[in-house]
C-alpha cells in the first residue's frame, strides 16, 4: 500500500501478528464483513525486532483499493498525480457494529501496479482495536442515502482483488518506536496483510 515513508521494507506481512478472515458465505449486498483475530497478542511480531514500548495504541485501519477508479469517490487522473491527499469517501467502516468517527479515501505516495495500490480506505479508530481474546467484526458499508446507494459500487467489487484477496493494515502513523535500540519518530512499522478467504 502507499504509506509514504513507511515503505515496502516495513510492510512485510510477517511483521504483524493479527489475522483477518473474509468469509464469502457471510457477504450481503451493500457491505463486506470480515473478522479480525488479534489472538490477544501484541500487534508486532517478534521477527520485526525488539521494540519499545511494546504495547502502544493503534489508531487506524486501512483497506487497499483494487478498483480505485471506480471505488474512490473523488478519483480523477489529476488525483493520480497528487503525492498525498485524503478525500471524502463512498464507504464507511464499522467495528463491532460501531461506525468509526472518521473514514477517508487516502491517496499516498507510490506506484499503482498489479500487486500494489496507492489508494486505500482509511478508518481512524483511536485505539478501539487492541489485543483481545474475542474477534472483532469489521464491516465496510456503502455510505449513502437510500436514493444514492445504487450509484456506489459494491464494496466487494473494489476491495477484493481479481485473485480474491482483501488486503488490510492496522498501524499508527505518528507512533514513536525504539526498534532494536534505534528511535523512529514515526512511520516505524506498518505490516500489510491479506485476509484469509474462506467459503
PDB file of N, CA and C in Angstrom, residues 112-185:
ATOM      1  N   UNK A 112       0.947   2.550  -8.666  1.00  0.00           N
ATOM      2  CA  UNK A 112      -0.074   1.514  -8.777  1.00  0.00           C
ATOM      3  C   UNK A 112       0.399   0.422  -9.726  1.00  0.00           C
ATOM      4  N   UNK A 113       0.426  -0.803  -9.230  1.00  0.00           N
ATOM      5  CA  UNK A 113       0.797  -1.962 -10.049  1.00  0.00           C
ATOM      6  C   UNK A 113      -0.207  -3.071  -9.783  1.00  0.00           C
ATOM      7  N   UNK A 114       0.053  -4.247 -10.372  1.00  0.00           N
ATOM      8  CA  UNK A 114      -0.841  -5.385 -10.150  1.00  0.00           C
ATOM      9  C   UNK A 114      -0.810  -5.846  -8.698  1.00  0.00           C
ATOM     10  N   UNK A 115       0.261  -5.531  -7.979  1.00  0.00           N
ATOM     11  CA  UNK A 115       0.400  -6.000  -6.595  1.00  0.00           C
ATOM     12  C   UNK A 115       0.532  -4.872  -5.587  1.00  0.00           C
ATOM     13  N   UNK A 116       0.302  -3.639  -6.004  1.00  0.00           N
ATOM     14  CA  UNK A 116       0.395  -2.517  -5.057  1.00  0.00           C
ATOM     15  C   UNK A 116      -0.640  -1.466  -5.398  1.00  0.00           C
ATOM     16  N   UNK A 117      -1.069  -0.726  -4.379  1.00  0.00           N
ATOM     17  CA  UNK A 117      -2.061   0.328  -4.575  1.00  0.00           C
ATOM     18  C   UNK A 117      -1.679   1.541  -3.756  1.00  0.00           C
ATOM     19  N   UNK A 118      -1.743   2.704  -4.372  1.00  0.00           N
ATOM     20  CA  UNK A 118      -1.507   3.942  -3.627  1.00  0.00           C
ATOM     21  C   UNK A 118      -2.792   4.466  -3.003  1.00  0.00           C
ATOM     22  N   UNK A 119      -3.909   3.765  -3.243  1.00  0.00           N
ATOM     23  CA  UNK A 119      -5.200   4.179  -2.708  1.00  0.00           C
ATOM     24  C   UNK A 119      -5.663   3.194  -1.629  1.00  0.00           C
ATOM     25  N   UNK A 120      -6.200   3.744  -0.546  1.00  0.00           N
ATOM     26  CA  UNK A 120      -6.769   2.893   0.499  1.00  0.00           C
ATOM     27  C   UNK A 120      -7.913   3.619   1.182  1.00  0.00           C
ATOM     28  N   UNK A 121      -8.763   2.832   1.825  1.00  0.00           N
ATOM     29  CA  UNK A 121      -9.816   3.362   2.685  1.00  0.00           C
ATOM     30  C   UNK A 121      -9.239   3.403   4.091  1.00  0.00           C
ATOM     31  N   UNK A 122      -9.181   4.591   4.669  1.00  0.00           N
ATOM     32  CA  UNK A 122      -8.542   4.790   5.976  1.00  0.00           C
ATOM     33  C   UNK A 122      -9.601   5.098   7.027  1.00  0.00           C
ATOM     34  N   UNK A 123      -9.661   4.261   8.045  1.00  0.00           N
ATOM     35  CA  UNK A 123     -10.578   4.499   9.152  1.00  0.00           C
ATOM     36  C   UNK A 123      -9.809   4.776  10.421  1.00  0.00           C
ATOM     37  N   UNK A 124     -10.074   5.909  11.040  1.00  0.00           N
ATOM     38  CA  UNK A 124      -9.407   6.272  12.290  1.00  0.00           C
ATOM     39  C   UNK A 124     -10.234   5.750  13.456  1.00  0.00           C
ATOM     40  N   UNK A 125      -9.630   4.873  14.272  1.00  0.00           N
ATOM     41  CA  UNK A 125     -10.394   4.275  15.370  1.00  0.00           C
ATOM     42  C   UNK A 125      -9.820   4.611  16.741  1.00  0.00           C
ATOM     43  N   UNK A 126      -8.661   5.262  16.783  1.00  0.00           N
ATOM     44  CA  UNK A 126      -8.094   5.786  18.038  1.00  0.00           C
ATOM     45  C   UNK A 126      -8.066   4.758  19.169  1.00  0.00           C
ATOM     46  N   UNK A 127      -7.488   3.593  18.864  1.00  0.00           N
ATOM     47  CA  UNK A 127      -7.275   2.602  19.904  1.00  0.00           C
ATOM     48  C   UNK A 127      -8.424   1.670  20.165  1.00  0.00           C
ATOM     49  N   UNK A 128      -9.476   1.733  19.346  1.00  0.00           N
ATOM     50  CA  UNK A 128     -10.616   0.838  19.542  1.00  0.00           C
ATOM     51  C   UNK A 128     -10.208  -0.621  19.335  1.00  0.00           C
ATOM     52  N   UNK A 129      -9.267  -0.858  18.421  1.00  0.00           N
ATOM     53  CA  UNK A 129      -8.764  -2.211  18.193  1.00  0.00           C
ATOM     54  C   UNK A 129      -7.510  -2.408  19.030  1.00  0.00           C
ATOM     55  N   UNK A 130      -7.518  -3.392  19.878  1.00  0.00           N
ATOM     56  CA  UNK A 130      -6.393  -3.708  20.750  1.00  0.00           C
ATOM     57  C   UNK A 130      -6.398  -5.212  20.998  1.00  0.00           C
ATOM     58  N   UNK A 131      -5.337  -5.750  21.569  1.00  0.00           N
ATOM     59  CA  UNK A 131      -5.328  -7.196  21.832  1.00  0.00           C
ATOM     60  C   UNK A 131      -6.551  -7.631  22.631  1.00  0.00           C
ATOM     61  N   UNK A 132      -7.194  -8.707  22.160  1.00  0.00           N
ATOM     62  CA  UNK A 132      -8.423  -9.177  22.779  1.00  0.00           C
ATOM     63  C   UNK A 132      -8.579 -10.676  22.530  1.00  0.00           C
ATOM     64  N   UNK A 133      -9.176 -11.410  23.472  1.00  0.00           N
ATOM     65  CA  UNK A 133      -9.454 -12.830  23.212  1.00  0.00           C
ATOM     66  C   UNK A 133     -10.610 -13.019  22.234  1.00  0.00           C
ATOM     67  N   UNK A 134     -11.386 -11.976  22.008  1.00  0.00           N
ATOM     68  CA  UNK A 134     -12.530 -12.056  21.099  1.00  0.00           C
ATOM     69  C   UNK A 134     -12.189 -11.455  19.748  1.00  0.00           C
ATOM     70  N   UNK A 135     -12.805 -11.981  18.702  1.00  0.00           N
ATOM     71  CA  UNK A 135     -12.603 -11.445  17.364  1.00  0.00           C
ATOM     72  C   UNK A 135     -13.398 -10.150  17.182  1.00  0.00           C
ATOM     73  N   UNK A 136     -12.865  -9.247  16.360  1.00  0.00           N
ATOM     74  CA  UNK A 136     -13.561  -8.015  16.000  1.00  0.00           C
ATOM     75  C   UNK A 136     -14.290  -8.221  14.678  1.00  0.00           C
ATOM     76  N   UNK A 137     -15.565  -7.813  14.644  1.00  0.00           N
ATOM     77  CA  UNK A 137     -16.313  -7.833  13.392  1.00  0.00           C
ATOM     78  C   UNK A 137     -16.061  -6.516  12.670  1.00  0.00           C
ATOM     79  N   UNK A 138     -15.475  -6.596  11.487  1.00  0.00           N
ATOM     80  CA  UNK A 138     -15.148  -5.412  10.691  1.00  0.00           C
ATOM     81  C   UNK A 138     -16.059  -5.396   9.474  1.00  0.00           C
ATOM     82  N   UNK A 139     -16.724  -4.269   9.245  1.00  0.00           N
ATOM     83  CA  UNK A 139     -17.599  -4.137   8.087  1.00  0.00           C
ATOM     84  C   UNK A 139     -17.219  -2.909   7.267  1.00  0.00           C
ATOM     85  N   UNK A 140     -17.232  -3.072   5.968  1.00  0.00           N
ATOM     86  CA  UNK A 140     -17.158  -1.936   5.041  1.00  0.00           C
ATOM     87  C   UNK A 140     -18.530  -1.822   4.402  1.00  0.00           C
ATOM     88  N   UNK A 141     -19.171  -0.681   4.564  1.00  0.00           N
ATOM     89  CA  UNK A 141     -20.538  -0.495   4.078  1.00  0.00           C
ATOM     90  C   UNK A 141     -20.610   0.718   3.164  1.00  0.00           C
ATOM     91  N   UNK A 142     -21.609   0.726   2.306  1.00  0.00           N
ATOM     92  CA  UNK A 142     -21.849   1.910   1.477  1.00  0.00           C
ATOM     93  C   UNK A 142     -22.274   3.071   2.371  1.00  0.00           C
ATOM     94  N   UNK A 143     -21.752   4.243   2.082  1.00  0.00           N
ATOM     95  CA  UNK A 143     -22.045   5.444   2.871  1.00  0.00           C
ATOM     96  C   UNK A 143     -22.891   6.352   1.989  1.00  0.00           C
ATOM     97  N   UNK A 144     -24.215   6.254   2.163  1.00  0.00           N
ATOM     98  CA  UNK A 144     -25.083   6.956   1.224  1.00  0.00           C
ATOM     99  C   UNK A 144     -26.489   7.071   1.796  1.00  0.00           C
ATOM    100  N   UNK A 145     -27.248   7.988   1.187  1.00  0.00           N
ATOM    101  CA  UNK A 145     -28.685   7.990   1.390  1.00  0.00           C
ATOM    102  C   UNK A 145     -29.272   6.868   0.542  1.00  0.00           C
ATOM    103  N   UNK A 146     -30.437   6.380   0.921  1.00  0.00           N
ATOM    104  CA  UNK A 146     -31.034   5.259   0.194  1.00  0.00           C
ATOM    105  C   UNK A 146     -31.150   5.530  -1.303  1.00  0.00           C
ATOM    106  N   UNK A 147     -31.447   6.782  -1.661  1.00  0.00           N
ATOM    107  CA  UNK A 147     -31.635   7.115  -3.068  1.00  0.00           C
ATOM    108  C   UNK A 147     -30.332   7.099  -3.854  1.00  0.00           C
ATOM    109  N   UNK A 148     -29.189   7.215  -3.156  1.00  0.00           N
ATOM    110  CA  UNK A 148     -27.906   7.306  -3.842  1.00  0.00           C
ATOM    111  C   UNK A 148     -27.128   5.996  -3.833  1.00  0.00           C
ATOM    112  N   UNK A 149     -27.613   4.988  -3.128  1.00  0.00           N
ATOM    113  CA  UNK A 149     -26.815   3.779  -2.929  1.00  0.00           C
ATOM    114  C   UNK A 149     -26.519   3.033  -4.221  1.00  0.00           C
ATOM    115  N   UNK A 150     -27.436   3.083  -5.177  1.00  0.00           N
ATOM    116  CA  UNK A 150     -27.268   2.286  -6.385  1.00  0.00           C
ATOM    117  C   UNK A 150     -26.073   2.746  -7.228  1.00  0.00           C
ATOM    118  N   UNK A 151     -25.680   4.015  -7.087  1.00  0.00           N
ATOM    119  CA  UNK A 151     -24.566   4.519  -7.892  1.00  0.00           C
ATOM    120  C   UNK A 151     -23.209   4.129  -7.319  1.00  0.00           C
ATOM    121  N   UNK A 152     -23.180   3.617  -6.097  1.00  0.00           N
ATOM    122  CA  UNK A 152     -21.926   3.249  -5.451  1.00  0.00           C
ATOM    123  C   UNK A 152     -21.649   1.768  -5.716  1.00  0.00           C
ATOM    124  N   UNK A 153     -20.469   1.437  -6.218  1.00  0.00           N
ATOM    125  CA  UNK A 153     -20.159   0.025  -6.471  1.00  0.00           C
ATOM    126  C   UNK A 153     -20.205  -0.807  -5.194  1.00  0.00           C
ATOM    127  N   UNK A 154     -20.518  -2.077  -5.339  1.00  0.00           N
ATOM    128  CA  UNK A 154     -20.479  -2.976  -4.195  1.00  0.00           C
ATOM    129  C   UNK A 154     -19.062  -2.987  -3.612  1.00  0.00           C
ATOM    130  N   UNK A 155     -18.938  -2.970  -2.281  1.00  0.00           N
ATOM    131  CA  UNK A 155     -17.589  -2.986  -1.689  1.00  0.00           C
ATOM    132  C   UNK A 155     -16.727  -4.135  -2.205  1.00  0.00           C
ATOM    133  N   UNK A 156     -17.328  -5.299  -2.414  1.00  0.00           N
ATOM    134  CA  UNK A 156     -16.556  -6.450  -2.877  1.00  0.00           C
ATOM    135  C   UNK A 156     -15.969  -6.240  -4.267  1.00  0.00           C
ATOM    136  N   UNK A 157     -16.546  -5.313  -5.050  1.00  0.00           N
ATOM    137  CA  UNK A 157     -16.046  -5.081  -6.406  1.00  0.00           C
ATOM    138  C   UNK A 157     -14.856  -4.127  -6.427  1.00  0.00           C
ATOM    139  N   UNK A 158     -14.571  -3.487  -5.311  1.00  0.00           N
ATOM    140  CA  UNK A 158     -13.440  -2.537  -5.292  1.00  0.00           C
ATOM    141  C   UNK A 158     -12.375  -2.897  -4.262  1.00  0.00           C
ATOM    142  N   UNK A 159     -12.737  -3.670  -3.232  1.00  0.00           N
ATOM    143  CA  UNK A 159     -11.771  -4.019  -2.181  1.00  0.00           C
ATOM    144  C   UNK A 159     -11.282  -5.469  -2.261  1.00  0.00           C
ATOM    145  N   UNK A 160     -11.819  -6.263  -3.174  1.00  0.00           N
ATOM    146  CA  UNK A 160     -11.374  -7.638  -3.350  1.00  0.00           C
ATOM    147  C   UNK A 160     -10.608  -7.722  -4.666  1.00  0.00           C
ATOM    148  N   UNK A 161      -9.409  -8.280  -4.617  1.00  0.00           N
ATOM    149  CA  UNK A 161      -8.564  -8.367  -5.807  1.00  0.00           C
ATOM    150  C   UNK A 161      -9.131  -9.388  -6.788  1.00  0.00           C
ATOM    151  N   UNK A 162      -8.666  -9.355  -8.039  1.00  0.00           N
ATOM    152  CA  UNK A 162      -9.108 -10.376  -9.002  1.00  0.00           C
ATOM    153  C   UNK A 162      -8.793 -11.795  -8.540  1.00  0.00           C
ATOM    154  N   UNK A 163      -7.790 -11.934  -7.682  1.00  0.00           N
ATOM    155  CA  UNK A 163      -7.441 -13.254  -7.143  1.00  0.00           C
ATOM    156  C   UNK A 163      -8.247 -13.600  -5.887  1.00  0.00           C
ATOM    157  N   UNK A 164      -9.115 -12.678  -5.442  1.00  0.00           N
ATOM    158  CA  UNK A 164      -9.974 -12.952  -4.298  1.00  0.00           C
ATOM    159  C   UNK A 164      -9.415 -12.519  -2.959  1.00  0.00           C
ATOM    160  N   UNK A 165      -8.396 -11.647  -2.963  1.00  0.00           N
ATOM    161  CA  UNK A 165      -7.762 -11.215  -1.724  1.00  0.00           C
ATOM    162  C   UNK A 165      -8.319  -9.885  -1.216  1.00  0.00           C
ATOM    163  N   UNK A 166      -8.420  -9.772   0.111  1.00  0.00           N
ATOM    164  CA  UNK A 166      -8.674  -8.499   0.782  1.00  0.00           C
ATOM    165  C   UNK A 166      -7.386  -8.144   1.519  1.00  0.00           C
ATOM    166  N   UNK A 167      -6.887  -6.936   1.305  1.00  0.00           N
ATOM    167  CA  UNK A 167      -5.603  -6.536   1.885  1.00  0.00           C
ATOM    168  C   UNK A 167      -5.841  -5.404   2.875  1.00  0.00           C
ATOM    169  N   UNK A 168      -5.257  -5.531   4.076  1.00  0.00           N
ATOM    170  CA  UNK A 168      -5.507  -4.564   5.142  1.00  0.00           C
ATOM    171  C   UNK A 168      -4.228  -4.265   5.908  1.00  0.00           C
ATOM    172  N   UNK A 169      -4.299  -3.213   6.711  1.00  0.00           N
ATOM    173  CA  UNK A 169      -3.202  -2.871   7.609  1.00  0.00           C
ATOM    174  C   UNK A 169      -3.772  -2.136   8.816  1.00  0.00           C
ATOM    175  N   UNK A 170      -3.202  -2.400   9.977  1.00  0.00           N
ATOM    176  CA  UNK A 170      -3.578  -1.695  11.209  1.00  0.00           C
ATOM    177  C   UNK A 170      -2.293  -1.162  11.821  1.00  0.00           C
ATOM    178  N   UNK A 171      -2.165   0.167  11.912  1.00  0.00           N
ATOM    179  CA  UNK A 171      -0.936   0.743  12.456  1.00  0.00           C
ATOM    180  C   UNK A 171      -1.167   2.191  12.867  1.00  0.00           C
ATOM    181  N   UNK A 172      -0.115   2.854  13.327  1.00  0.00           N
ATOM    182  CA  UNK A 172      -0.201   4.240  13.805  1.00  0.00           C
ATOM    183  C   UNK A 172       0.880   5.066  13.136  1.00  0.00           C
ATOM    184  N   UNK A 173       0.479   6.060  12.367  1.00  0.00           N
ATOM    185  CA  UNK A 173       1.431   6.881  11.611  1.00  0.00           C
ATOM    186  C   UNK A 173       2.415   7.586  12.538  1.00  0.00           C
ATOM    187  N   UNK A 174       1.907   8.257  13.558  1.00  0.00           N
ATOM    188  CA  UNK A 174       2.753   9.122  14.384  1.00  0.00           C
ATOM    189  C   UNK A 174       3.351   8.467  15.603  1.00  0.00           C
ATOM    190  N   UNK A 175       3.319   7.148  15.684  1.00  0.00           N
ATOM    191  CA  UNK A 175       3.835   6.464  16.867  1.00  0.00           C
ATOM    192  C   UNK A 175       5.355   6.397  16.850  1.00  0.00           C
ATOM    193  N   UNK A 176       5.977   6.930  17.882  1.00  0.00           N
ATOM    194  CA  UNK A 176       7.425   6.796  18.040  1.00  0.00           C
ATOM    195  C   UNK A 176       7.742   5.433  18.633  1.00  0.00           C
ATOM    196  N   UNK A 177       8.680   4.732  18.020  1.00  0.00           N
ATOM    197  CA  UNK A 177       9.094   3.417  18.498  1.00  0.00           C
ATOM    198  C   UNK A 177      10.622   3.335  18.518  1.00  0.00           C
ATOM    199  N   UNK A 178      11.134   2.659  19.515  1.00  0.00           N
ATOM    200  CA  UNK A 178      12.549   2.327  19.528  1.00  0.00           C
ATOM    201  C   UNK A 178      12.656   0.879  19.062  1.00  0.00           C
ATOM    202  N   UNK A 179      13.278   0.679  17.907  1.00  0.00           N
ATOM    203  CA  UNK A 179      13.400  -0.642  17.296  1.00  0.00           C
ATOM    204  C   UNK A 179      14.850  -1.080  17.378  1.00  0.00           C
ATOM    205  N   UNK A 180      15.080  -2.142  18.158  1.00  0.00           N
ATOM    206  CA  UNK A 180      16.446  -2.618  18.386  1.00  0.00           C
ATOM    207  C   UNK A 180      17.365  -1.474  18.828  1.00  0.00           C
ATOM    208  N   UNK A 181      16.801  -0.627  19.681  1.00  0.00           N
ATOM    209  CA  UNK A 181      17.568   0.455  20.259  1.00  0.00           C
ATOM    210  C   UNK A 181      17.621   1.724  19.441  1.00  0.00           C
ATOM    211  N   UNK A 182      17.090   1.712  18.221  1.00  0.00           N
ATOM    212  CA  UNK A 182      17.140   2.884  17.334  1.00  0.00           C
ATOM    213  C   UNK A 182      15.772   3.563  17.341  1.00  0.00           C
ATOM    214  N   UNK A 183      15.752   4.857  17.597  1.00  0.00           N
ATOM    215  CA  UNK A 183      14.493   5.595  17.686  1.00  0.00           C
ATOM    216  C   UNK A 183      13.971   5.970  16.309  1.00  0.00           C
ATOM    217  N   UNK A 184      12.710   5.619  16.046  1.00  0.00           N
ATOM    218  CA  UNK A 184      11.994   6.065  14.846  1.00  0.00           C
ATOM    219  C   UNK A 184      10.839   6.929  15.319  1.00  0.00           C
ATOM    220  N   UNK A 185      10.822   8.181  14.909  1.00  0.00           N
ATOM    221  CA  UNK A 185       9.824   9.122  15.423  1.00  0.00           C
ATOM    222  C   UNK A 185       8.427   8.848  14.868  1.00  0.00           C
TER     223      UNK A 185
END
